Amino acid sequence: MKKLLLFLLLPVISFSQQYTDLDTLSFKHRISSESVVYESSTILSKRLGTINRNALVSVLGYDDKFWFVSHHRIQGFVHLSEIKIPENLIPFFEREEEKKKLAALKKERERDSLRQVERLEYRKKCFYEINEVNGFDKVKRIYTKEALISDGTDSEYTRISCQLRNNNGAKSVLISLNRDLGCASSLKGQKSSVRITLKNGSVISFFHYGQIECGNFKIIGRLTGAEMAKLKRSPIKQIRFSGTREKKTVSYISNPTFFMDKIQCIQ
């Protein structure tokens, strides 16, 4: 008798995970096979016990992969495969699935909108690696932080980065490509270059004037006022790199408005 009283006083084991309540659509169903009951809707959660095959359970709710069921003094989650959806509830679940898709689409649009705002904020700001005036000779140096023009998400994992520089009024651009095209040479007759084609048809060529650089392609080119004006008028369409051994044309540009946005940072 004491054992019976103790059993009756035991609390009902309950769930700790949110789920969609079936409410008036809850139903009873026989389990197709012996099933483990979990505390939450993941097989990594605590096991509350098992329900025997053909046991009649009350199905109270569901989530993506589990039913929330009640059987005697156990409430918990069993895998969806254990219980077949009744014919009369199929339209309900189809509507619920459509709601989920619409909710996911709404969230994605909200994320896209936020990313767009962040991009606009980025376009307004300047980020510097160096922005100083030498205290001795009063020479001003401005180097923007290197930014990606091509972010490596294309099929060839192409990464192009760019840094704008202003050394006491002499402006230049450092452009890097994660490809070995031989060397970047500044020698007469074999100068390496970067040729930028804009969407409006304008073409701007930068010729390397720094030391010879080998390995991943990198050039430093002079940036004139006329070139800056052209670069501010139109997004980038493609970039052609010419090294001492190979040439490479890149049409995937993830940040086509880089020059339009950032030229101002060295003016």
Coordinates of C-alpha atoms in Angstrom, one line a residue:
M1 CA 0.0 0.0 0.0
K2 CA 2.9 2.4 0.9
K3 CA 4.5 1.7 -2.4
L4 CA 1.3 2.4 -4.3
L5 CA 0.9 5.8 -2.5
L6 CA 4.5 6.7 -3.2
F7 CA 3.9 5.9 -6.9
L8 CA 0.8 8.1 -7.0
L9 CA 2.6 11.0 -5.4
L10 CA 5.5 10.9 -7.9
P11 CA 5.4 14.0 -10.2
V12 CA 4.6 13.6 -13.9
I13 CA 7.9 13.7 -15.9
S14 CA 7.5 16.6 -18.2
F15 CA 9.2 18.2 -21.2
S16 CA 11.7 21.1 -21.2
Q17 CA 11.6 22.1 -24.8
Q18 CA 9.2 24.3 -26.7
Y19 CA 7.0 22.7 -29.3
T20 CA 3.9 23.5 -31.5
D21 CA 0.8 22.6 -29.5
L22 CA -1.8 20.7 -31.4
D23 CA -4.4 21.9 -29.0
T24 CA -7.9 20.7 -30.2
L25 CA -6.2 18.6 -33.0
S26 CA -4.4 16.4 -30.5
F27 CA -5.0 12.7 -31.2
K28 CA -4.3 9.2 -29.9
H29 CA -2.1 6.8 -31.8
R30 CA -0.4 3.5 -31.4
I31 CA 3.4 3.5 -31.4
S32 CA 4.7 1.5 -34.3
S33 CA 7.7 0.1 -32.4
E34 CA 9.3 0.3 -29.0
S35 CA 10.3 4.0 -28.7
V36 CA 12.6 6.0 -26.5
V37 CA 11.1 9.1 -24.9
Y38 CA 13.4 12.1 -24.6
E39 CA 13.3 15.1 -22.3
S40 CA 13.7 17.5 -25.2
S41 CA 13.5 17.3 -29.0
T42 CA 17.0 16.0 -29.6
I43 CA 18.4 12.5 -29.2
L44 CA 21.3 14.0 -27.2
S45 CA 18.9 14.9 -24.4
K46 CA 18.1 12.9 -21.3
R47 CA 16.1 9.7 -21.8
L48 CA 12.9 9.6 -19.8
G49 CA 12.1 6.0 -20.5
T50 CA 10.6 3.8 -23.3
I51 CA 7.1 3.2 -24.6
N52 CA 6.3 -0.4 -25.7
R53 CA 5.3 -1.2 -29.3
N54 CA 1.5 -0.8 -30.0
A55 CA 1.1 1.3 -26.8
L56 CA -1.7 3.9 -27.2
V57 CA -0.2 7.4 -26.7
S58 CA -1.7 10.9 -26.7
V59 CA 0.0 13.1 -29.3
L60 CA -0.1 16.7 -28.0
G61 CA 2.3 18.5 -30.2
Y62 CA 5.3 18.4 -32.6
D63 CA 8.4 20.1 -33.8
D64 CA 10.6 19.5 -36.9
K65 CA 11.7 16.0 -36.0
F66 CA 9.7 14.9 -32.9
W67 CA 6.2 14.3 -31.6
F68 CA 5.4 15.5 -28.1
V69 CA 3.5 12.6 -26.5
S70 CA 1.9 11.6 -23.2
H71 CA 1.7 8.1 -22.0
H72 CA 0.7 7.2 -18.5
R73 CA 3.0 9.3 -16.3
I74 CA 5.6 10.1 -19.0
Q75 CA 5.5 13.2 -21.2
G76 CA 8.3 13.7 -23.7
F77 CA 9.5 13.5 -27.3
V78 CA 9.5 10.5 -29.7
H79 CA 10.8 10.6 -33.2
L80 CA 8.4 11.5 -36.0
S81 CA 8.9 8.2 -37.7
E82 CA 7.2 6.4 -34.8
I83 CA 3.8 7.9 -35.5
K84 CA 2.1 8.3 -38.8
I85 CA 0.2 11.6 -39.4
P86 CA -3.6 10.9 -39.5
E87 CA -5.2 11.5 -42.9
N88 CA -7.5 14.2 -41.5
L89 CA -4.5 16.2 -40.1
I90 CA -2.4 16.2 -43.4
P91 CA -4.0 19.6 -44.6
F92 CA -3.2 21.1 -41.2
F93 CA 0.5 20.1 -41.4
E94 CA 0.7 21.3 -45.0
R95 CA -0.5 24.7 -43.8
E96 CA 1.9 24.7 -40.9
E97 CA 4.8 23.9 -43.3
E98 CA 3.8 26.7 -45.6
K99 CA 3.7 29.1 -42.6
K100 CA 7.3 28.0 -41.6
K101 CA 8.5 28.6 -45.2
L102 CA 6.9 32.1 -45.2
A103 CA 8.4 32.9 -41.8
A104 CA 11.8 31.7 -42.9
L105 CA 11.5 33.8 -46.1
K106 CA 10.5 36.9 -44.0
K107 CA 13.6 36.4 -41.7
E108 CA 15.9 36.1 -44.7
R109 CA 14.5 39.3 -46.2
E110 CA 15.0 41.0 -42.8
R111 CA 18.6 39.7 -42.8
D112 CA 19.1 41.0 -46.4
S113 CA 17.7 44.4 -45.4
L114 CA 20.1 44.5 -42.4
R115 CA 23.0 43.5 -44.6
Q116 CA 22.0 46.3 -47.0
V117 CA 22.0 48.8 -44.2
E118 CA 25.4 47.6 -43.1
R119 CA 26.8 47.8 -46.6
L120 CA 25.6 51.4 -46.9
E121 CA 27.1 52.3 -43.5
Y122 CA 30.4 50.7 -44.7
R123 CA 30.4 52.7 -47.9
K124 CA 30.1 55.9 -45.9
K125 CA 33.1 55.2 -43.6
C126 CA 36.9 55.3 -44.0
F127 CA 39.1 52.7 -42.3
Y128 CA 42.8 53.5 -42.0
E129 CA 45.9 51.5 -41.4
I130 CA 47.9 54.8 -41.3
N131 CA 46.6 58.3 -40.9
E132 CA 49.2 60.6 -39.5
V133 CA 51.4 63.6 -40.0
N134 CA 55.1 63.2 -39.3
G135 CA 56.0 65.5 -36.4
F136 CA 59.4 66.3 -37.8
D137 CA 58.9 67.1 -41.5
K138 CA 55.1 67.5 -41.4
V139 CA 54.6 64.9 -44.2
K140 CA 51.1 63.5 -44.2
R141 CA 50.6 59.7 -44.8
I142 CA 47.3 58.1 -45.3
Y143 CA 46.9 54.4 -46.0
T144 CA 43.5 52.8 -46.0
K145 CA 43.0 49.3 -44.6
E146 CA 43.2 46.7 -47.3
A147 CA 39.7 45.8 -48.5
L148 CA 38.5 42.9 -50.6
I149 CA 37.3 43.6 -54.1
S150 CA 36.8 39.9 -54.8
D151 CA 36.1 37.9 -51.7
G152 CA 37.1 34.4 -52.8
T153 CA 33.6 33.0 -53.0
D154 CA 33.7 32.3 -56.7
S155 CA 34.5 28.9 -58.1
E156 CA 38.3 29.7 -58.3
Y157 CA 38.5 31.2 -54.8
T158 CA 39.9 34.4 -56.2
R159 CA 40.7 37.1 -53.7
I160 CA 41.6 40.6 -54.8
S161 CA 42.5 43.2 -52.2
C162 CA 43.2 46.9 -52.5
Q163 CA 44.7 49.6 -50.5
L164 CA 44.6 53.3 -51.3
R165 CA 47.6 55.5 -50.3
N166 CA 48.3 59.2 -50.1
N167 CA 51.9 60.1 -49.3
N168 CA 51.9 63.9 -48.8
G169 CA 49.7 64.4 -51.9
A170 CA 51.2 61.6 -54.1
K171 CA 48.4 59.1 -54.4
S172 CA 48.8 55.4 -55.3
V173 CA 47.0 52.1 -55.2
L174 CA 48.2 48.7 -53.9
I175 CA 46.4 45.8 -55.6
S176 CA 47.0 42.2 -54.6
L177 CA 45.8 38.9 -56.2
N178 CA 46.1 35.5 -54.6
R179 CA 47.8 34.0 -57.7
D180 CA 51.4 33.6 -58.7
L181 CA 51.7 35.2 -62.2
G182 CA 55.5 35.2 -62.1
C183 CA 56.6 38.5 -60.7
A184 CA 55.4 42.1 -60.6
S185 CA 58.1 43.9 -62.5
S186 CA 58.7 47.7 -62.8
L187 CA 61.6 47.2 -65.4
K188 CA 61.2 49.1 -68.6
G189 CA 59.8 47.0 -71.4
Q190 CA 58.3 44.4 -69.1
K191 CA 56.3 46.4 -66.6
S192 CA 53.5 44.5 -64.9
S193 CA 50.1 46.0 -64.8
V194 CA 46.5 45.8 -63.6
R195 CA 43.9 46.9 -66.1
I196 CA 40.5 47.8 -64.6
T197 CA 37.4 47.9 -66.8
L198 CA 34.4 49.7 -65.5
K199 CA 30.8 49.0 -66.3
N200 CA 30.5 52.3 -68.2
G201 CA 33.3 51.1 -70.5
S202 CA 36.1 53.2 -69.1
V203 CA 39.5 51.5 -68.7
I204 CA 42.1 52.4 -66.2
S205 CA 45.6 50.8 -66.2
F206 CA 48.0 50.8 -63.3
F207 CA 51.7 50.0 -64.0
H208 CA 53.9 48.7 -61.2
Y209 CA 56.5 51.2 -60.1
G210 CA 57.8 49.6 -56.9
Q211 CA 60.4 46.9 -56.3
I212 CA 60.1 43.5 -58.1
E213 CA 57.6 41.4 -56.2
C214 CA 57.4 37.6 -56.8
G215 CA 54.9 35.1 -55.4
N216 CA 51.3 36.2 -55.0
F217 CA 50.8 39.0 -57.5
K218 CA 51.0 42.5 -56.0
I219 CA 51.6 45.9 -57.7
I220 CA 51.8 49.5 -56.6
G221 CA 50.4 51.9 -59.2
R222 CA 50.3 55.7 -59.4
L223 CA 46.8 57.2 -59.0
T224 CA 46.3 60.5 -60.9
G225 CA 43.4 62.9 -60.4
A226 CA 41.9 62.0 -63.8
E227 CA 42.0 58.3 -62.9
M228 CA 40.4 58.9 -59.5
A229 CA 37.6 60.8 -61.3
K230 CA 37.0 57.9 -63.7
L231 CA 37.0 55.3 -60.9
K232 CA 34.4 57.3 -58.9
R233 CA 31.9 57.3 -61.8
S234 CA 31.2 53.6 -62.3
P235 CA 31.5 50.2 -60.6
I236 CA 34.1 47.7 -61.6
K237 CA 33.2 45.2 -64.3
Q238 CA 36.4 43.1 -64.5
I239 CA 40.2 43.3 -63.7
R240 CA 43.0 41.9 -65.8
F241 CA 46.4 41.2 -64.2
S242 CA 49.6 40.9 -66.2
G243 CA 52.7 39.4 -64.5
T244 CA 56.1 38.5 -66.0
R245 CA 54.9 34.9 -66.7
E246 CA 51.1 34.8 -66.9
K247 CA 48.0 36.9 -67.2
K248 CA 44.7 36.6 -65.4
T249 CA 41.3 38.1 -66.0
V250 CA 38.8 38.2 -63.1
S251 CA 35.2 38.9 -63.8
Y252 CA 33.8 38.0 -60.4
I253 CA 33.9 41.3 -58.4
S254 CA 32.1 41.1 -55.0
N255 CA 32.7 44.7 -54.1
P256 CA 32.3 46.6 -57.4
T257 CA 31.8 50.0 -55.9
F258 CA 35.1 50.0 -53.9
F259 CA 36.7 52.9 -55.7
M260 CA 33.4 54.8 -55.8
D261 CA 33.1 54.5 -52.1
K262 CA 36.7 54.8 -50.9
I263 CA 38.5 57.2 -53.2
Q264 CA 37.2 60.0 -50.9
C265 CA 39.3 58.5 -48.0
I266 CA 42.6 59.7 -49.5
Q267 CA 41.5 63.0 -51.0

